[in-house]
Short mmCIF file of N, CA, C and O in Angstrom, two decimals:
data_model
loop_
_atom_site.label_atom_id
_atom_site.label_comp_id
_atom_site.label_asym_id
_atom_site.label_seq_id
_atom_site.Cartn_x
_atom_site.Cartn_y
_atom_site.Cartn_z
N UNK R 1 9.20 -5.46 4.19
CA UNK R 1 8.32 -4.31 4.07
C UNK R 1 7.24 -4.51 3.00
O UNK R 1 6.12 -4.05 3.23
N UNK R 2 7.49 -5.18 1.80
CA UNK R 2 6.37 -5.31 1.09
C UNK R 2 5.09 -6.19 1.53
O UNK R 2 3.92 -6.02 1.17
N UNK R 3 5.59 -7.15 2.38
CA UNK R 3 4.18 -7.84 3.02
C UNK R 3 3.32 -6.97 3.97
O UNK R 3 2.09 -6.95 4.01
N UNK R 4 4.29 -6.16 4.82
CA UNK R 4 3.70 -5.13 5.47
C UNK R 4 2.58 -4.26 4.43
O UNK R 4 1.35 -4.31 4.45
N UNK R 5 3.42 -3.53 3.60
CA UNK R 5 2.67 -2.48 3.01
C UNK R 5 1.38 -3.23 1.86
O UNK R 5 0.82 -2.44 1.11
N UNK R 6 1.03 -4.59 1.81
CA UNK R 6 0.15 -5.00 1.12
C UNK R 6 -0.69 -5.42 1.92
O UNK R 6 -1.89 -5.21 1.72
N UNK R 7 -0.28 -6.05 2.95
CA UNK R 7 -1.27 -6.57 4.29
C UNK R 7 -2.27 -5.22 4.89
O UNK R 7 -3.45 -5.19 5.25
N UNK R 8 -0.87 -3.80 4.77
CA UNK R 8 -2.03 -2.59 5.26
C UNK R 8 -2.77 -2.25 4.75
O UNK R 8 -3.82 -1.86 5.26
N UNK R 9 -2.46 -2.25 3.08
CA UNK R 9 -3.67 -1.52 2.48
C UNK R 9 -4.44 -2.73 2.14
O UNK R 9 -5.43 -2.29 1.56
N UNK R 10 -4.52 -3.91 2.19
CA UNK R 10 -5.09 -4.45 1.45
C UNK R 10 -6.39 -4.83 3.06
O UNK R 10 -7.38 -5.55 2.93
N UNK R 11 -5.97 -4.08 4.47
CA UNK R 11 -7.04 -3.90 5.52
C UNK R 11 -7.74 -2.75 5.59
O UNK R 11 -8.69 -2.73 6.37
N UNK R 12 -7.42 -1.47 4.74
CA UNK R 12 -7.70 -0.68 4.61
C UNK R 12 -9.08 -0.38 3.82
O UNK R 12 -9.12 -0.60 2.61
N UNK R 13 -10.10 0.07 4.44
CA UNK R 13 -11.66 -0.21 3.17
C UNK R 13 -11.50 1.34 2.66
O UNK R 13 -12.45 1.94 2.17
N UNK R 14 -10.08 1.99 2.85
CA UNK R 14 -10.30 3.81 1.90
C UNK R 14 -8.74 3.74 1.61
O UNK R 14 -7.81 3.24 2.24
N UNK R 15 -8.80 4.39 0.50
CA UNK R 15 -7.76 5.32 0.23
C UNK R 15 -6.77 5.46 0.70
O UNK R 15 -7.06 4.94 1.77
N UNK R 16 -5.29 5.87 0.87
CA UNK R 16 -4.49 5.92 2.06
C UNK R 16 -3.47 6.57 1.37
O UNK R 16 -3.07 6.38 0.22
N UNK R 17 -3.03 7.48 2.31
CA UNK R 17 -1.79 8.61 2.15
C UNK R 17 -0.20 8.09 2.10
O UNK R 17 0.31 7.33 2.92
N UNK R 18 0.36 8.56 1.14
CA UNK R 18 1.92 8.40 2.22
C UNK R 18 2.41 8.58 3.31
O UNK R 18 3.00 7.58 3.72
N UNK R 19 2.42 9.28 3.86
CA UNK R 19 2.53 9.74 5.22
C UNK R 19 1.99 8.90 5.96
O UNK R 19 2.64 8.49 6.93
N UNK R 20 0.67 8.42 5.72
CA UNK R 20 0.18 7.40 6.38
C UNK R 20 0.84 5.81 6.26
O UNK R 20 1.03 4.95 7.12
N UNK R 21 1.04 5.82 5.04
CA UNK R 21 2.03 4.22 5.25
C UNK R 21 3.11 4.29 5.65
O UNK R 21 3.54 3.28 6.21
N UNK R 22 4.02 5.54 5.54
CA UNK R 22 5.39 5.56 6.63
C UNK R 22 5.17 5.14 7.45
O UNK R 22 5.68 4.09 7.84
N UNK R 23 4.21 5.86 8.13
CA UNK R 23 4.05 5.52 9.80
C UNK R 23 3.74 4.56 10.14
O UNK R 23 4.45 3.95 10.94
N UNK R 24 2.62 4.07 9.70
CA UNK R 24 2.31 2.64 9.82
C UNK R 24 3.25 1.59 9.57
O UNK R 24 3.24 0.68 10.40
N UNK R 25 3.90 1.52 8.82
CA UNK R 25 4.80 0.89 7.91
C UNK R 25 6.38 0.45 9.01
O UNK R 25 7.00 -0.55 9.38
N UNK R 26 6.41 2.07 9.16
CA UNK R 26 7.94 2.51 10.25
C UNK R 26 9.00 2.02 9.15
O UNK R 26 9.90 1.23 9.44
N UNK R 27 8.84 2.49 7.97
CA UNK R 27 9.57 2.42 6.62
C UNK R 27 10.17 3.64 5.95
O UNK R 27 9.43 4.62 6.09
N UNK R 28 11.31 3.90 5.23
CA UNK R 28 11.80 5.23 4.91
C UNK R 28 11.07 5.74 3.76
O UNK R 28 10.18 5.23 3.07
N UNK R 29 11.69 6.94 3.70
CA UNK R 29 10.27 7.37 2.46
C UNK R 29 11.07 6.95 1.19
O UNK R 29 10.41 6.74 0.17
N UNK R 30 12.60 6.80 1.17
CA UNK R 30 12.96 6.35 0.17
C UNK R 30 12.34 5.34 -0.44
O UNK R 30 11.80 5.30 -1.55
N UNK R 31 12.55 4.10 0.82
CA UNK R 31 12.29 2.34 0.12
C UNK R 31 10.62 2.59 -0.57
O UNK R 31 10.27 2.33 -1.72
N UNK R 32 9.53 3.35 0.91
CA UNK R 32 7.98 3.25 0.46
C UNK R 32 7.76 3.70 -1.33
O UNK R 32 6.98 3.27 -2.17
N UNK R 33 8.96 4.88 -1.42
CA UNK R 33 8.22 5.29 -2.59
C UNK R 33 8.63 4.37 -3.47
O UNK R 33 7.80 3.96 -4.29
N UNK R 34 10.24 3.76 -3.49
CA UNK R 34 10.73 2.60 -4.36
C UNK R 34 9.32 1.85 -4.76
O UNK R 34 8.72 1.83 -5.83
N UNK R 35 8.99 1.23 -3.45
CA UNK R 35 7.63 0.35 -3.58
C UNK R 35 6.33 0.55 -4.04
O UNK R 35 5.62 -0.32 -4.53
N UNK R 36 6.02 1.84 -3.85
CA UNK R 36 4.47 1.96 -4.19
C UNK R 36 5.08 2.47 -6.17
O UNK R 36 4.20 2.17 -6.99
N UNK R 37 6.00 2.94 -6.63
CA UNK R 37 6.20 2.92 -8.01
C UNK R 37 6.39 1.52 -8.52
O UNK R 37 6.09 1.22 -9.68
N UNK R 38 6.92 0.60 -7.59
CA UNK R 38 7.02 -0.77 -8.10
C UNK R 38 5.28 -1.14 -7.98
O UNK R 38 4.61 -1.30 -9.00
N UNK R 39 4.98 -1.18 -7.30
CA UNK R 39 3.32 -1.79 -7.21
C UNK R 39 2.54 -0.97 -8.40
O UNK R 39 1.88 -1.51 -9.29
N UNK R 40 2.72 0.40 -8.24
CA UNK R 40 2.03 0.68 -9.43
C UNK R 40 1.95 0.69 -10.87
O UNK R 40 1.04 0.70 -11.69
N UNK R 41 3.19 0.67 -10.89
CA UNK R 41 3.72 -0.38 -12.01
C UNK R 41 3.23 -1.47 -12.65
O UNK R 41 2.87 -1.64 -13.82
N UNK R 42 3.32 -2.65 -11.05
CA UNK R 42 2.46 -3.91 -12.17
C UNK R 42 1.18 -4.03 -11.70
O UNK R 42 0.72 -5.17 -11.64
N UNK R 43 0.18 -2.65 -11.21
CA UNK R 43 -1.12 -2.61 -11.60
C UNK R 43 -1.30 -3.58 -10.11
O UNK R 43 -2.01 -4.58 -9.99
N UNK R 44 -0.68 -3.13 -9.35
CA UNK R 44 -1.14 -4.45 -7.60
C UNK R 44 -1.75 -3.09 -7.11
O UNK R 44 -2.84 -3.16 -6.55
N UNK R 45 -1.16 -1.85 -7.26
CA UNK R 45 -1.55 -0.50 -6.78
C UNK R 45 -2.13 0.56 -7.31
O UNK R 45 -1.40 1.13 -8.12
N UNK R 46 -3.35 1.12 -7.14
CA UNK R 46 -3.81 2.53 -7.53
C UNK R 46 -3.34 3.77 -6.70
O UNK R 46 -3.32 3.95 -5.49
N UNK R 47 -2.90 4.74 -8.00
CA UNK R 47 -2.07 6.06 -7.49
C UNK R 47 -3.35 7.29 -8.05
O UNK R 47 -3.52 7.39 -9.26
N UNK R 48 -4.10 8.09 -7.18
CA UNK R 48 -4.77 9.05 -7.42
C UNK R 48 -4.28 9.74 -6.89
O UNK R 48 -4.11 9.76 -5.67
N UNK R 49 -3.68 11.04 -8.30
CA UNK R 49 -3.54 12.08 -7.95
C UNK R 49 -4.10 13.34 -7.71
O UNK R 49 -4.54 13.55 -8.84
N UNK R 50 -4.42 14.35 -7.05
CA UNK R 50 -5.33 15.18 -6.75
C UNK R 50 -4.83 16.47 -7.06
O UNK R 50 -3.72 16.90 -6.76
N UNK R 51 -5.53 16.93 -7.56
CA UNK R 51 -5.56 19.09 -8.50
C UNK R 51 -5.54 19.72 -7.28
O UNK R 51 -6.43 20.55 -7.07
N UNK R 52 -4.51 19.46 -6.19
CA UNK R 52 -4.75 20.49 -4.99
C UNK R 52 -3.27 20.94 -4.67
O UNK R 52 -2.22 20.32 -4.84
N UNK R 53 -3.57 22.57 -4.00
CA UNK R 53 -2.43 22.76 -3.42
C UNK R 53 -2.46 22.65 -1.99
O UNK R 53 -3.27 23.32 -1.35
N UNK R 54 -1.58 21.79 -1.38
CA UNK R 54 -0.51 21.29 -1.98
C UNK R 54 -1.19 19.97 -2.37
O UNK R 54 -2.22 19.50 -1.87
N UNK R 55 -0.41 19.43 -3.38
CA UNK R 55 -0.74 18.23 -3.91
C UNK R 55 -1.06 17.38 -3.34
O UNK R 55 -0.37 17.23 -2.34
N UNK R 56 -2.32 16.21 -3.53
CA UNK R 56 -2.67 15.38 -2.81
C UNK R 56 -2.35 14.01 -3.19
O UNK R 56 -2.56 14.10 -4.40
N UNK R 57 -1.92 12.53 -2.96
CA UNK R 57 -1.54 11.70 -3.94
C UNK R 57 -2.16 10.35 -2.48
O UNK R 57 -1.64 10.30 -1.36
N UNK R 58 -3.45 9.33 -3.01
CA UNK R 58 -3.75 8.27 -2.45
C UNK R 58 -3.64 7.38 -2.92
O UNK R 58 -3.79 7.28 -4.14
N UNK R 59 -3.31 6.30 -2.09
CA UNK R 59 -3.15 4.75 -2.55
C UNK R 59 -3.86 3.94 -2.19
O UNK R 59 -4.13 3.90 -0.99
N UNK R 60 -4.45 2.97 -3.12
CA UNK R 60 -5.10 1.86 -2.95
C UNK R 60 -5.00 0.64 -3.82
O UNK R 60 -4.57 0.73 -4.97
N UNK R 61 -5.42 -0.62 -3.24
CA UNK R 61 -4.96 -1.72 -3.74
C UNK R 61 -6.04 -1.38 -5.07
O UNK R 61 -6.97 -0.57 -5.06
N UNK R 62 -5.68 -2.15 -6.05
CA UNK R 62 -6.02 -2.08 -7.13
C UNK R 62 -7.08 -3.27 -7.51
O UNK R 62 -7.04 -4.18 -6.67
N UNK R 63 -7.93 -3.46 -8.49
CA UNK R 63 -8.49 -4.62 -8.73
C UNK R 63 -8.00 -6.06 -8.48
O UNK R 63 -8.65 -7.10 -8.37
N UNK R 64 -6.88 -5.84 -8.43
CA UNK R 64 -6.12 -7.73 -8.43
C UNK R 64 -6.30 -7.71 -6.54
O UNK R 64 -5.87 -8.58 -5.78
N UNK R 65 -6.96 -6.60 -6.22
CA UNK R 65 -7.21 -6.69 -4.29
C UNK R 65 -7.07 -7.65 -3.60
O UNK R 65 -6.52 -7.77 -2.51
N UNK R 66 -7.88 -8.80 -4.61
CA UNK R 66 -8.75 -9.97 -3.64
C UNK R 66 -7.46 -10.75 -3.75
O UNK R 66 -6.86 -10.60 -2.69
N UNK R 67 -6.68 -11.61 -4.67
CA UNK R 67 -5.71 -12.39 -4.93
C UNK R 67 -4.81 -11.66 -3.86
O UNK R 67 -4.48 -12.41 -2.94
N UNK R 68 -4.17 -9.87 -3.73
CA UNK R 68 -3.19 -9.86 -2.80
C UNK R 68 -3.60 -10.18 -1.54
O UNK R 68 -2.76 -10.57 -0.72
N UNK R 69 -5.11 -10.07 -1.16
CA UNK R 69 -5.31 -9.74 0.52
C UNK R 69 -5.35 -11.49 0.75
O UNK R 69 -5.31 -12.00 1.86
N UNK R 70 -5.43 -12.22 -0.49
CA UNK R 70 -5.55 -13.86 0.23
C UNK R 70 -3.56 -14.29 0.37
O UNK R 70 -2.98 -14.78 1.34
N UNK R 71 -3.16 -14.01 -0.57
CA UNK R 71 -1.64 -14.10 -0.46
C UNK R 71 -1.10 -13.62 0.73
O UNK R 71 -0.28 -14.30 1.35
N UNK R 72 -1.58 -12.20 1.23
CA UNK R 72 -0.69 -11.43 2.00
C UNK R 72 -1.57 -11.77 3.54
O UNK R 72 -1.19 -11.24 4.58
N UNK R 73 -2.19 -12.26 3.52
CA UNK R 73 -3.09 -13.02 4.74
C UNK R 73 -2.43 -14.05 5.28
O UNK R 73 -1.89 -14.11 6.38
N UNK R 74 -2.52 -15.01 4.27
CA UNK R 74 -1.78 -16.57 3.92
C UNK R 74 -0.18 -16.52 4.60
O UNK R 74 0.41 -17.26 5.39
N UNK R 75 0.10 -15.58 4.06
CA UNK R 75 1.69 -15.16 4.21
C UNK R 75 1.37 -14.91 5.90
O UNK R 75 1.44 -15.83 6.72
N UNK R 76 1.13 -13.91 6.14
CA UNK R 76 1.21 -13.41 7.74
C UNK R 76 0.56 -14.82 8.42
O UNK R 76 1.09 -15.08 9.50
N UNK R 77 -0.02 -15.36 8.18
CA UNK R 77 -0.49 -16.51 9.07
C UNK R 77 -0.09 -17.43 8.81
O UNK R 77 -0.81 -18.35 9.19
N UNK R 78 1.18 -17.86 8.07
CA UNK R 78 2.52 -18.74 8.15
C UNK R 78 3.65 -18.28 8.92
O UNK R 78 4.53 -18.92 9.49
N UNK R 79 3.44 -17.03 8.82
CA UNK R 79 4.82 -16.39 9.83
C UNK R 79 4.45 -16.24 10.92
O UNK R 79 5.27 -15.70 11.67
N UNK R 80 3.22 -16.58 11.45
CA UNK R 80 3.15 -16.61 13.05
C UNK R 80 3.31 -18.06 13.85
O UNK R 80 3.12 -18.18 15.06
N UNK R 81 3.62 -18.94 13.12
CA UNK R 81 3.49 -20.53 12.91
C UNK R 81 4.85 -20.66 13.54
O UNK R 81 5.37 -21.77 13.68
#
């Protein structure tokens, strides 16, 4: 699941919801959130949170972008090999 969820956002040119990487993902909300606190953590992920009710919270790859989308590229186009 983590190659998944770096490969999506890192195709993604906006922002992106939770809800939206479940689905995409077809991942539980447990593991996603495990993951996107692990990513944001070591700064692979940006977490904007939003002053709305109900609360709004988007994700995006973070500055280190370019290094994940060549890794997580690299990666998927060894596993089709």
């Amino acid at each position: 699941h983590v190659l998944e969820l770096l490969y999506f956002l890192s195709s993604q040119n906006r922002p992106v919801r939770f809800n939206e990487l479940k689905r995409e993902i077809s991942i539980t909300a447990t593991t996603l959130s495990r993951r996107l606190e692990e990513f944001v953590e070591t700064e692979l992920i940006s977490r904007e949170v939003f002053a709305e009710v109900p609360a709004r919270v988007e994700y995006s790859l973070s500055k280190k972008r370019e290094v994940i989308r060549a890794c997580s590229e690299k990666s998927i186009q060894m596993g089709r090999k």
